[in-house]
Coordinates of C-alpha atoms in Angstrom, one line a residue:
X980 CA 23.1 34.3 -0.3
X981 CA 23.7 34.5 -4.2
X982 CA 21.1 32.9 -6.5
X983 CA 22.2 29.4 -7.1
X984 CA 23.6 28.6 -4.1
X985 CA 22.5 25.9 -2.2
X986 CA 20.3 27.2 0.3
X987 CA 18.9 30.7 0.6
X988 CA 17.1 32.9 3.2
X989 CA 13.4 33.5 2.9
X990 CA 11.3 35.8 5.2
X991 CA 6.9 36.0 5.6
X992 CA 5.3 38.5 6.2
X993 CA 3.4 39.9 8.3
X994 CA 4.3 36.4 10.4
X995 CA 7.6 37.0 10.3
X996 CA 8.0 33.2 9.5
X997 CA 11.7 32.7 8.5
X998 CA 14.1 30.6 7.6
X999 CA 17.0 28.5 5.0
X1000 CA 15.0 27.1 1.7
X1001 CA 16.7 25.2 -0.9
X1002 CA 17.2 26.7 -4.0
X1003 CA 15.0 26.5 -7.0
X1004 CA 11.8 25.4 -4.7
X1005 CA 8.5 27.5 -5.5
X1006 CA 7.2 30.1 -2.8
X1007 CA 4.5 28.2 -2.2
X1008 CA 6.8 24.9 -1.0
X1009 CA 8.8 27.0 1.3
X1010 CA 5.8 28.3 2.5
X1011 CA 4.5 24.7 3.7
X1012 CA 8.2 24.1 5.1
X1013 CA 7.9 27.1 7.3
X1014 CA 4.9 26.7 8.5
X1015 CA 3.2 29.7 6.6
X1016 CA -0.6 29.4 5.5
X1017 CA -1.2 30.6 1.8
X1018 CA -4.6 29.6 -0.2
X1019 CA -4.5 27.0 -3.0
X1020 CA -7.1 25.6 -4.8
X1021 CA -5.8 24.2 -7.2
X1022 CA -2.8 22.2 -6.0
X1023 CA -0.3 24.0 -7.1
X1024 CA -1.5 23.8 -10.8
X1025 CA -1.7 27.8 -11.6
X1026 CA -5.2 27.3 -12.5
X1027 CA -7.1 29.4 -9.4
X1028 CA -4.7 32.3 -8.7
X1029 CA -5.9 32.6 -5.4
X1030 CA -1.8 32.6 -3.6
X1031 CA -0.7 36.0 -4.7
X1032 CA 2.2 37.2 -2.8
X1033 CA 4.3 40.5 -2.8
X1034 CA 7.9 40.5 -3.3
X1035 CA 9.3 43.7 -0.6
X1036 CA 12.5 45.1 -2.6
X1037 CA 15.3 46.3 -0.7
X1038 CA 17.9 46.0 1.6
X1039 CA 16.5 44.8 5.3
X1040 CA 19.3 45.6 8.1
X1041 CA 16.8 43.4 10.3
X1042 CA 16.9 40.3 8.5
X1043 CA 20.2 41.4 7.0
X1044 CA 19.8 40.1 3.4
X1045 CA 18.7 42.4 0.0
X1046 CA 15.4 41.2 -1.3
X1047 CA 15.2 41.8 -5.3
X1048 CA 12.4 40.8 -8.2
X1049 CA 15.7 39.2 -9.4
X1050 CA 15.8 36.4 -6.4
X1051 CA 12.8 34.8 -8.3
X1052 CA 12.6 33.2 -11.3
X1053 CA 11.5 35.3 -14.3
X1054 CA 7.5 35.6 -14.5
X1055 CA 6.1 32.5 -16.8
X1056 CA 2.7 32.6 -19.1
X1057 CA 0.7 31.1 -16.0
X1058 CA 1.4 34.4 -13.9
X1059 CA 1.2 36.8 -17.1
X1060 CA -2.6 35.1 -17.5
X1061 CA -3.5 35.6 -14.0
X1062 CA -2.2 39.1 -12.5
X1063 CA -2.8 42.1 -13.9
X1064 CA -0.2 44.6 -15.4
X1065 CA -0.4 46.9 -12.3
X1066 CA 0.6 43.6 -9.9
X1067 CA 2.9 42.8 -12.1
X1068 CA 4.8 45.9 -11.9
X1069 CA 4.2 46.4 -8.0
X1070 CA 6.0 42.5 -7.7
X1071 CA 3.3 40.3 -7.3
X1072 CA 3.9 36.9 -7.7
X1073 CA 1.9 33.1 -7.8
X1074 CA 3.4 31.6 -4.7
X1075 CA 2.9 28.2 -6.9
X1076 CA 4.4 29.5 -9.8
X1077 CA 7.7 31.9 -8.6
X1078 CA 10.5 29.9 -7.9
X1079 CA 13.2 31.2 -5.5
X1080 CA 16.6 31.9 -6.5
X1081 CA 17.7 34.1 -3.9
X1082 CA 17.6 35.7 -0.6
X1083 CA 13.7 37.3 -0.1
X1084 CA 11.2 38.7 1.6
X1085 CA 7.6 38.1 0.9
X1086 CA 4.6 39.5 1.9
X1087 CA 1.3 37.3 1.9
X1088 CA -1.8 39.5 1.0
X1089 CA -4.7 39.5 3.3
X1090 CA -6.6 38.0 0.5
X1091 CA -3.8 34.7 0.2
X1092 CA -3.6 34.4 3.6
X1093 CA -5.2 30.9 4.7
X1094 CA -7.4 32.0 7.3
X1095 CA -9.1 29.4 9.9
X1096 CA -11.9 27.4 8.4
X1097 CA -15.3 27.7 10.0
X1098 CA -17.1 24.8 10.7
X1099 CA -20.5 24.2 11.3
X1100 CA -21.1 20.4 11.2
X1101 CA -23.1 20.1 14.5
X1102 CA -24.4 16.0 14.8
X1103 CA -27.9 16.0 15.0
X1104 CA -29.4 12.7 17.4
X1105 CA -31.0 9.8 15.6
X1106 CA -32.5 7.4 17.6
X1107 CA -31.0 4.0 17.1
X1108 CA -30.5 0.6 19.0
X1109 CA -27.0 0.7 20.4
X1110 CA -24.9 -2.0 19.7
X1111 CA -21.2 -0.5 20.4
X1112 CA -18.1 -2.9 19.4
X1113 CA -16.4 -1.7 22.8
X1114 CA -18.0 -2.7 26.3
X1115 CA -16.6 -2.9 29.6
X1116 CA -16.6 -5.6 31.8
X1117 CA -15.6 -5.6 35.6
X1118 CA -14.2 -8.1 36.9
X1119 CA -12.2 -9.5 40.3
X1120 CA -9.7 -11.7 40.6
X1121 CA -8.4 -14.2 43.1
X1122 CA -4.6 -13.0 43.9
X1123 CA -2.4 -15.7 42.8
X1124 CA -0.3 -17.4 45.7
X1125 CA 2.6 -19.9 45.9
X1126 CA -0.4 -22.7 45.3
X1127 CA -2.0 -20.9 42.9
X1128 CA 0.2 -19.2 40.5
X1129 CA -2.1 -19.3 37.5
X1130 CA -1.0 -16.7 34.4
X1131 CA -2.7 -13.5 34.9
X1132 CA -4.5 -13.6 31.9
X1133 CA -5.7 -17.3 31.9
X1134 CA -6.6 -16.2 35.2
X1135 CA -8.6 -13.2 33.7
X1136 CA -9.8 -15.6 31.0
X1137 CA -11.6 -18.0 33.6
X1138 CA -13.2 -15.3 35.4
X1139 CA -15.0 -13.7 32.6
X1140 CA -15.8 -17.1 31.0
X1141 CA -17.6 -17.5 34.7
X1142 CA -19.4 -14.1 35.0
X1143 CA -20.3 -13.5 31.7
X1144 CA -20.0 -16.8 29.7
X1145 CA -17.2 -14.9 27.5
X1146 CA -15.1 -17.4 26.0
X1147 CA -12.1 -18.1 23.6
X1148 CA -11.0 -14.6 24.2
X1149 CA -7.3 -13.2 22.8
X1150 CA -5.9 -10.3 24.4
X1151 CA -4.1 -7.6 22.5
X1152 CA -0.3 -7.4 22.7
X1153 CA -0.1 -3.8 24.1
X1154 CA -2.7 -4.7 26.8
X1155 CA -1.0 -8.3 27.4
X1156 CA 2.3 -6.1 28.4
X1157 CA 0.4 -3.6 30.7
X1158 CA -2.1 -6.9 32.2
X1159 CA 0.5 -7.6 35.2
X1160 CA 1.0 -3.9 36.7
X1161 CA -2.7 -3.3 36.2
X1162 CA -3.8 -6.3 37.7
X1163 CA -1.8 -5.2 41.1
X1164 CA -2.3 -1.4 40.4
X1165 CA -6.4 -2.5 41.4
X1166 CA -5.8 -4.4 44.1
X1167 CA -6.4 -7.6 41.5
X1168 CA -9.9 -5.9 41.0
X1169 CA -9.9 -4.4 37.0
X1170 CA -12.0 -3.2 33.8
X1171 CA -11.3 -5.0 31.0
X1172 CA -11.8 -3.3 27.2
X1173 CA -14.1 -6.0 24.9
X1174 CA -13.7 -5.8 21.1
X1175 CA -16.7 -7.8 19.2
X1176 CA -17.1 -9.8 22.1
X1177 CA -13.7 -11.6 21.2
X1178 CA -10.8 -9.7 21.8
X1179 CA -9.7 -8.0 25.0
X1180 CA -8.0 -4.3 23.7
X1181 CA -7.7 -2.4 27.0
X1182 CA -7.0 -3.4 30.7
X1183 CA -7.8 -0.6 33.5
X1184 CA -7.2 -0.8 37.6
X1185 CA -10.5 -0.8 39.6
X1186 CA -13.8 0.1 37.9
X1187 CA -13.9 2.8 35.1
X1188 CA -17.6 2.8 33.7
X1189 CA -17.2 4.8 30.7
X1190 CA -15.8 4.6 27.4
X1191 CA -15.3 6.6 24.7
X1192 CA -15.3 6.8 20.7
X1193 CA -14.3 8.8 18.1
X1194 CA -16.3 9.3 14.6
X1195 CA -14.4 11.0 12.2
X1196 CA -15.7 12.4 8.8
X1197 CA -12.5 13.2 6.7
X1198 CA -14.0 15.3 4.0
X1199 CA -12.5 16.9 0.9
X1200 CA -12.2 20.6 2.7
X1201 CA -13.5 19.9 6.2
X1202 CA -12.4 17.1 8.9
X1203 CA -14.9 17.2 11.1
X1204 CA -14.4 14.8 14.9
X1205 CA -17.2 13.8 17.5
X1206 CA -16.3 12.2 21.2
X1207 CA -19.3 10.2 22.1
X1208 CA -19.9 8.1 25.3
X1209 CA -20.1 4.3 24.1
X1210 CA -22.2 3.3 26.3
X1211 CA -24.8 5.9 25.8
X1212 CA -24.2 7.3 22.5
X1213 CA -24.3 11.3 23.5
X1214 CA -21.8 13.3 21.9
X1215 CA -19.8 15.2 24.6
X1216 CA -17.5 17.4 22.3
X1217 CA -17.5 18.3 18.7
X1218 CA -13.9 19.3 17.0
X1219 CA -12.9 20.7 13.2
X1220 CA -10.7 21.8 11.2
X1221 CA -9.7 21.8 7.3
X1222 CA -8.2 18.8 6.0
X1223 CA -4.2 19.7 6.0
X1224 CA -4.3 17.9 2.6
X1225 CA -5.9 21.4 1.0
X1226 CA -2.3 22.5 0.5
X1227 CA -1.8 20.0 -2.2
X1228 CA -4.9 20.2 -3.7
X1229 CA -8.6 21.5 -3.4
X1230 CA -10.4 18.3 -5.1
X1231 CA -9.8 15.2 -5.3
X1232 CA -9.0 14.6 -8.3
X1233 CA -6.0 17.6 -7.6
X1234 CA -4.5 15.1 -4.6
X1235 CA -4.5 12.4 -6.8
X1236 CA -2.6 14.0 -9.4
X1237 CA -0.2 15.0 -6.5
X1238 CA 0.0 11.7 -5.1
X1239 CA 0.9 10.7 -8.8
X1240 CA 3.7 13.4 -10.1
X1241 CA 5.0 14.2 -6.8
X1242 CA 7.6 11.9 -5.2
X1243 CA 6.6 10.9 -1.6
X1244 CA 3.2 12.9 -2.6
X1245 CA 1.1 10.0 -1.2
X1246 CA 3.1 9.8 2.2
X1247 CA 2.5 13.4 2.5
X1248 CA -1.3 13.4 2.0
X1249 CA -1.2 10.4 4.8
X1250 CA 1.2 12.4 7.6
X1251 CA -1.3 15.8 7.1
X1252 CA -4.3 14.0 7.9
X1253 CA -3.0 11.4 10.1
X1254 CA -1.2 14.7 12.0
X1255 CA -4.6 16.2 11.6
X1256 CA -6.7 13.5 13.0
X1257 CA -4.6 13.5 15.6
X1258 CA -5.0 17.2 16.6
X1259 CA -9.0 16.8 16.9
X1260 CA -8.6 13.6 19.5
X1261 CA -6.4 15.3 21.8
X1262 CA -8.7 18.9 21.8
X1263 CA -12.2 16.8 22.2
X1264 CA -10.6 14.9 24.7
X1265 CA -9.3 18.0 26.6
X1266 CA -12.1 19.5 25.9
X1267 CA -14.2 16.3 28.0
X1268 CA -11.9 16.5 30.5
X1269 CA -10.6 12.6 29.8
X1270 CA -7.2 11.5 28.6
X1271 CA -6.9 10.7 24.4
X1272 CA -6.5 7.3 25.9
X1273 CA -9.8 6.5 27.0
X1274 CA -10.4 7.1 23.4
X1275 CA -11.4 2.9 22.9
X1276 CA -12.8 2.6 19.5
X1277 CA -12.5 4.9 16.4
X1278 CA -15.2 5.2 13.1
X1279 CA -13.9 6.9 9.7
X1280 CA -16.3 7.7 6.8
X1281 CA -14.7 10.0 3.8
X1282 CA -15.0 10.1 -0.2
X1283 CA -13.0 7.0 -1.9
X1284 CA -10.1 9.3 -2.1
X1285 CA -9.8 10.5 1.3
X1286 CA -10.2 6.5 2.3
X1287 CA -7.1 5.3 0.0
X1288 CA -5.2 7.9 1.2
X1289 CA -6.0 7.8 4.9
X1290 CA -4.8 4.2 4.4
X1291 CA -2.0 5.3 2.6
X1292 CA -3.1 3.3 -0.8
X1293 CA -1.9 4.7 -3.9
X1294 CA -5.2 6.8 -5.1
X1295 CA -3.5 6.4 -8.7
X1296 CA -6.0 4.1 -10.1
X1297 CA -8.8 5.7 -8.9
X1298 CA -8.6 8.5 -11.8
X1299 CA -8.1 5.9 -14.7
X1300 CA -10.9 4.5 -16.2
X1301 CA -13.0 2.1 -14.7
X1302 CA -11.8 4.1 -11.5
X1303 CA -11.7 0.8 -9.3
X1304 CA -11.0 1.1 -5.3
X1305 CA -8.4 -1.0 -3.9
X1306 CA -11.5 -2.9 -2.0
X1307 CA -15.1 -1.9 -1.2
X1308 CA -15.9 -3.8 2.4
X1309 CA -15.2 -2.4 5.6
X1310 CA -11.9 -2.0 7.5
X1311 CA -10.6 -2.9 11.2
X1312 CA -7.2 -1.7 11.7
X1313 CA -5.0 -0.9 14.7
X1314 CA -5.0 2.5 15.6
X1315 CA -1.0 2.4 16.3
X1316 CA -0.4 0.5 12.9
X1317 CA -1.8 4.4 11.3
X1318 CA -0.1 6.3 13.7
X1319 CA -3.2 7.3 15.6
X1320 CA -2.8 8.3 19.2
X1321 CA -5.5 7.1 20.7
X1322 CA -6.0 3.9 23.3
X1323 CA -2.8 1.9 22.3
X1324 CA -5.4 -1.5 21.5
X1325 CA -7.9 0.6 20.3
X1326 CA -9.7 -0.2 16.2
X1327 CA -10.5 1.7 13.5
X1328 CA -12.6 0.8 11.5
X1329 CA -13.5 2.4 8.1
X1330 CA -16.6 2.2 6.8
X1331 CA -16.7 0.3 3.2
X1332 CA -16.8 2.6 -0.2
X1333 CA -19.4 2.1 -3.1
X1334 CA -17.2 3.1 -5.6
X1335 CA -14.0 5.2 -7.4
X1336 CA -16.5 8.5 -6.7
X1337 CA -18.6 7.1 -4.2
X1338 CA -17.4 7.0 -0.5
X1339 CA -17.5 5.7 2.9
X1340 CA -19.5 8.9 3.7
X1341 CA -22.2 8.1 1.5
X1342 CA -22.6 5.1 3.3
X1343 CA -23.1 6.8 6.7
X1344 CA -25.4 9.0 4.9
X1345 CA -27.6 6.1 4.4
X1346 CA -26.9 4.6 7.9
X1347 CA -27.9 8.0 9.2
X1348 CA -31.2 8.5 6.7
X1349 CA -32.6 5.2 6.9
X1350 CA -34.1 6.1 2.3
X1351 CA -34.2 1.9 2.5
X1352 CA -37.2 2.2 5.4
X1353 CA -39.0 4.6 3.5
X1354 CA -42.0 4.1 0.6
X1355 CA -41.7 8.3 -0.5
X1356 CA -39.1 8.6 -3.2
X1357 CA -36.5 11.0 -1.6
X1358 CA -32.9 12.8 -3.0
X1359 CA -30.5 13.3 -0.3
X1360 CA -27.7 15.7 -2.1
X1361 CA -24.4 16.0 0.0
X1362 CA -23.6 19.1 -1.2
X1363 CA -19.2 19.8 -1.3
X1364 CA -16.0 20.3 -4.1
X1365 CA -17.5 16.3 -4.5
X1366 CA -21.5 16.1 -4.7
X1367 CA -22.5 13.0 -3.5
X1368 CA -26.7 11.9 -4.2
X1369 CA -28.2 9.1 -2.7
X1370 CA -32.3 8.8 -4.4
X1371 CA -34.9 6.1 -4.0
X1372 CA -36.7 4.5 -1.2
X1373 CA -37.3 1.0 -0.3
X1374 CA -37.7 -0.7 -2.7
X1375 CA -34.7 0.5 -4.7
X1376 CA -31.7 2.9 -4.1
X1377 CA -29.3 4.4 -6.7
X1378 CA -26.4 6.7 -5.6
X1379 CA -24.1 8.9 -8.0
X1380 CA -21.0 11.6 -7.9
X1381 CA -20.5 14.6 -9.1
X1382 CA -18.0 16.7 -9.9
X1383 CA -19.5 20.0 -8.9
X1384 CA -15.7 21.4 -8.6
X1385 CA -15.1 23.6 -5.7
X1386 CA -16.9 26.6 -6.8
X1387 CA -19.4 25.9 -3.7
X1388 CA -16.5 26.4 -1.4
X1389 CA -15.5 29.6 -2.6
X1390 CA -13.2 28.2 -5.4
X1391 CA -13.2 29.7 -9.0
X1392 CA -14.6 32.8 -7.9
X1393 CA -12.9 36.0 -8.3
X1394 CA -13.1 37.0 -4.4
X1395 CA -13.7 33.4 -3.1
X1396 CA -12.8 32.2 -0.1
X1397 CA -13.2 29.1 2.5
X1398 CA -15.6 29.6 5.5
X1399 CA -13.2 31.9 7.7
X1400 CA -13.8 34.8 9.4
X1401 CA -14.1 37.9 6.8
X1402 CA -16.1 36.0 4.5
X1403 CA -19.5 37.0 3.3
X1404 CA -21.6 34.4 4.2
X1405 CA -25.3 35.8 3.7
X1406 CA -26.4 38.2 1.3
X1407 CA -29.4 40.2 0.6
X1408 CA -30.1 42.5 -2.5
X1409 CA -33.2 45.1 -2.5
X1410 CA -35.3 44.4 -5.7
X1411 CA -36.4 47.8 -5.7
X1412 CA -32.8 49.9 -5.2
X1413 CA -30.7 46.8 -5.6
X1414 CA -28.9 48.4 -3.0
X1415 CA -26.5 44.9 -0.8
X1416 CA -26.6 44.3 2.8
X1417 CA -24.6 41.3 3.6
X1418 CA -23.3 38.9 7.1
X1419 CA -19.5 38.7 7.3
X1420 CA -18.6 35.4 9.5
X1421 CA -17.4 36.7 13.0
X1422 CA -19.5 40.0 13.0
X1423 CA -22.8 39.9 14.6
X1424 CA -25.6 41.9 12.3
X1425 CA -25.8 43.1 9.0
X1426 CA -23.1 45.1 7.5
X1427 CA -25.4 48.3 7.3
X1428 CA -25.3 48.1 11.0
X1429 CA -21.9 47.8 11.6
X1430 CA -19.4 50.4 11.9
X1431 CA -16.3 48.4 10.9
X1432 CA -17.4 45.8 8.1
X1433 CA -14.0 44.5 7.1
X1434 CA -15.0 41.6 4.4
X1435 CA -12.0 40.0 3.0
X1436 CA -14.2 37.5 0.2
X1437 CA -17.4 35.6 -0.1
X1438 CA -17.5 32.2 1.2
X1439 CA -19.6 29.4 -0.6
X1440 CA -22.9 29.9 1.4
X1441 CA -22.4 33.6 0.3
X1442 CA -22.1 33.1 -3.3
X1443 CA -24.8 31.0 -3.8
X1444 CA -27.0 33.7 -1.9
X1445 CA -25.6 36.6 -4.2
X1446 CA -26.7 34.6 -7.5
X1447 CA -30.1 33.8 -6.4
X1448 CA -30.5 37.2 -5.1
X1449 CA -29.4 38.5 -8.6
X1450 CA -31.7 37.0 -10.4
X1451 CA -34.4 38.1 -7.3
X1452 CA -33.3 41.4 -8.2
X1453 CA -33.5 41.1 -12.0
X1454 CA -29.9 42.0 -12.4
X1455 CA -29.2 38.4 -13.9
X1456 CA -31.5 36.6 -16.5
X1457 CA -32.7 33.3 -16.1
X1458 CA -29.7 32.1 -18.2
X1459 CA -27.0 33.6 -15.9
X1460 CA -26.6 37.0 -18.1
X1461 CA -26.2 40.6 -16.6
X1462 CA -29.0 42.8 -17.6
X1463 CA -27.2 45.9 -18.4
X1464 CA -30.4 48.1 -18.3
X1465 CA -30.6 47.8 -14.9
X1466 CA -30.5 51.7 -13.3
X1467 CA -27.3 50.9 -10.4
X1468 CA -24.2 51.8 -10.3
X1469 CA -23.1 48.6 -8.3
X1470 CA -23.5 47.1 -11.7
X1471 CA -20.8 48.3 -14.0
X1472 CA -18.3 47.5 -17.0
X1473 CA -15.2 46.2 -16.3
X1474 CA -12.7 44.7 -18.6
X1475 CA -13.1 41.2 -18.3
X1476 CA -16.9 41.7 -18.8
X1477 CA -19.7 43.2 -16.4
X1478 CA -19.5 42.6 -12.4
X1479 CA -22.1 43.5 -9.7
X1480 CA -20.0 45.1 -6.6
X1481 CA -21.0 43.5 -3.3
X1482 CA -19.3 45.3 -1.1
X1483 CA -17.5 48.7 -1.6
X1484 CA -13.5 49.3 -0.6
X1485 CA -14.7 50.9 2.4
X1486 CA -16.6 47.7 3.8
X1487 CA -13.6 45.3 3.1
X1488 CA -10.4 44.6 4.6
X1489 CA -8.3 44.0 1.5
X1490 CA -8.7 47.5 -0.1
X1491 CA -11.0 46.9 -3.1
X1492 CA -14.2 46.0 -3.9
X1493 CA -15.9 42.7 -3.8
X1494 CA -17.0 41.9 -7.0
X1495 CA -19.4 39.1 -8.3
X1496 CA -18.7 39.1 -12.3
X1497 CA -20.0 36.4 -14.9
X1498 CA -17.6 34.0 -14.9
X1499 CA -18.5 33.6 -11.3
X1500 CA -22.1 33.3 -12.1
X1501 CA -21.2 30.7 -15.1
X1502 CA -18.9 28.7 -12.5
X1503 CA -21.8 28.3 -10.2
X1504 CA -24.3 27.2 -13.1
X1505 CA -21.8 24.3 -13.6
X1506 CA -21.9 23.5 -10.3
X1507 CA -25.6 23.6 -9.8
X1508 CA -25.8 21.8 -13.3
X1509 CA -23.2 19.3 -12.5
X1510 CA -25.6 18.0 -9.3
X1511 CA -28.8 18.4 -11.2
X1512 CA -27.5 16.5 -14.2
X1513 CA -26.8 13.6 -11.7
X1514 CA -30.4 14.0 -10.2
X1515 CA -31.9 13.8 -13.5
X1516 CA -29.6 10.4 -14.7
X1517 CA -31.1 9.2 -11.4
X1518 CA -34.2 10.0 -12.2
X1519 CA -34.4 8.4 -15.3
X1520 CA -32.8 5.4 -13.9
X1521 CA -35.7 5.0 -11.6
X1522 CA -37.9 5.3 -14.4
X1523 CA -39.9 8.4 -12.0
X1524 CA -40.7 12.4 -12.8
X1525 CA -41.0 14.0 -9.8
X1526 CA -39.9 13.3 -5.9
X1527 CA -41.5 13.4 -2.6
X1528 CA -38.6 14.8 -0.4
X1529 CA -35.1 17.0 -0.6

């Protein structure tokens, strides 16, 4: 179709992802609408140029449309600041930035291309006293008859007030609809589902002994899910993935401004991670082998932001001074009323938030670490885009945010990337040759053993190696400076400043070398000084110099 027109076709490549965009949207919105996965750091401010896309000229008998530079809108200052001439004249584009105008056909680099995030957020046991809001009781029932004809559920009601002195019980309207054909479905024999003792959630035919809940950690980058057994506490399957909410912004302060300037932002952000959420209950269930429904009882923890919008409050306020939260205690919702599919009766319940910056997850930190039962002074650093800090012991705690940025995952670095497979996760630099061997994620071994290395950026773990291994090697200062006298030619001139190559063309999969250059370096000085900063505050808060534990 001709630019201007009301809708106009727009092919992906390689996914071959195609379909009718309206005119005047960015790449990177018809991107989302088709289904196509492009990196964005920085919600679509222009800020991280990590989405570069490649316009294909010419006429395509196969899609049947004639793809031109001229379908886009003209390059702006954003895109002049952040490709170089030579991408500019082989069509490169900011999939944020290029708005279509016309029929197209884009190619998403292997760099741009938002790869699978892996996770490794394995739960760890803590030995605790289980007090889980869910039990089960068992229970049978007299059949009613012509001189009986008792409601089922007062009939329920007096049976477990006799076997197990329950009383002034309600029964959730979900389960109140499904009480009669249950009742008969177990022969009048069934297992009811008991929320704080009080309110009956779930009804079941015959005996069913276990039950099943779901804690959830929505963080900034990673949503991480764990199915445990109620009644036991073991975790029987562990689920991940990263947050859907990434495409509108990689911090949080990002999401808020989309929730902000973008209309229906806000109820967005809620369907990705509600979708999300979603998406990890039904794999760990499949993956135990039980039906999402079993799924009883449901625990959330995530930053302030991830909370508000989870709940679907305007996060607004939160990045205006004083940065209040809509509320700081805990929540109980119904799982339906936030479109969660798990046991129709089932609860959520959020843990509560400390402050605008301080979440729910900082909380389970401290559930999970137990600083308040200890007499050494201890820093517990929850490392992420938002660095959390918990410091103190028992007799007083202090807790503070910082905003690191999301250099540590990969962000505002020149060949960053999330934790997929292709990034360089490990690094190791000789001191003597200063000669690189590096671990790409989803290779076993070091890339001097392999045959096929095929790195496609460094991940966050990988760049934090390659600084302290620079300055291991002597090739940075202590301040973060290349030493130019150093005898390599992996270090070399470039002209945005010096850069120490990584990985040659050969070892990668995008065709060029994987550079770590000093803006890199300085970006993860800010991070590291951003956290330390905090720890120092703390510090002086306490009135201490020095700590027993990290």
């Amino acid at each position: 179709m001709s630019k201007g027109s009301g809708q106009v076709k727009v092919v992906f490549q390689p996914s071959e992802r195609r379909g009718d965009i309206g005119s005047g949207k960015s790449i990177k919105q018809a991107a989302r609408e088709l289904g196509v996965g492009i990196e964005g750091l920085c919600g679509d401010e222009g800020t991280c140029g990590k989405c570069k896309v490649r316009i294909e000229e010419g006429i395509s008998p196969r899609y049947g449309i004639e793809s031109r530079m001229e379908n886009l809108s003209p390059l702006n200052k954003t895109e002049k600041g952040l490709l170089t001439s030579r991408q500019q004249r082989d069509g490169y584009r900011l999939a944020c930035q290029a708005r279509i105008r016309g029929d197209v056909i884009i190619s998403v680099t292997e760099e741009s291309r938002l790869a699978n995030q892996v996770v490794r957020k394995a739960a760890r046991e803590i030995t605790v006293e289980l007090k889980p809001a869910v039990r089960k009781y068992c229970v049978e029932l007299k059949p009613a008859t012509l001189d009986d004809a008792l409601g089922d559920w007062e009939r329920l009601q007096a049976e477990l007030k006799k076997r197990f002195k329950l009383v002034n019980l309600t029964i959730d309207y979900q389960a109140l609809r499904s009480l009669q054909k249950v009742v008969r479905q177990g022969s009048w024999r069934i297992t009811v589902s008991l929320w704080m003792g009080r309110e009956v959630i779930g009804v079941e035919p015959g005996v069913v002994g276990n039950s099943y809940g779901l804690a959830v950690d929505i963080g900034t980058t990673t949503v991480a899910a764990y199915l445990c057994r109620v009644s036991t506490g073991d975790v029987i399957a562990t689920e991940s993935l990263v947050n859907p909410q990434v495409s509108y912004g990689e911090d949080v302060i990002a999401r808020i401004n989309y929730a902000m300037t973008c209309k229906d932002g806000l109820e967005v952000m809620n369907r990705a991670i509600i979708r999300g959420i979603n998406e990890l209950a039904g794999k760990a269930a499949a993956r135990a082998g039980i039906k999402r429904s079993a799924i009883v009882d449901m625990a959330v923890v995530g930053n302030t932001c991830m909370h508000h919008i989870f709940l679907s409050i305007d996060p607004g306020y939160l990045g205006q001074s004083p940065f209040p939260p809509a509320l700081h205690r805990s929540l109980d919702i119904k799982a339906r009323e936030l479109g969660l599919r798990i046991s129709p009766g089932a609860y959520v319940h959020f843990l509560p938030v400390e402050a605008g910056f301080v979440g729910a997850d900082n909380v389970g930190v401290l559930i999970a670490e137990e600083p308040y039962r200890q007499d050494s002074m201890v820093l517990i650093i929850d490392v992420g885009t938002n660095g959390e800090l918990i410091m103190g012991n028992r007799d007083r705690l202090v807790s503070a945010s910082c905003a690191t940025g999301p250099a540590f995952e990969g962000a505002e670095i020149r060949y960053g990337m999330r934790a997929a497979p292709g990034a360089i996760e490990k690094v190791k630099i000789d001191p003597e040759t200063r000669e690189v061997r590096f671990k790409v994620i989803g290779k076993e071994g070091w890339s001097t053993d392999l045959d096929e290395v095929g790195a496609s950026g460094i991940c966050g773990s990988g760049i934090i190696d390659a600084v302290a291994q620079l300055f291991l090697a002597g090739v940075i200062d202590r301040t973060g400076r290349f030493n130019t006298d150093v005898g390599t030619l992996r270090l070399r001139k470039a002209e945005g400043g010096p850069e120490f190559v990584i990985a040659w063309a050969g070892e990668t999969s995008i065709g060029q070398d994987i550079v770590v250059c000093q803006q890199d370096v300085r970006n993860i000085q800010l991070a590291k000084g951003a956290m330390y900063a905090g720890a120092r505050l703390m510090m002086r808060r306490l009135g201490i110099d020095k700590l027993d534990k990290i």
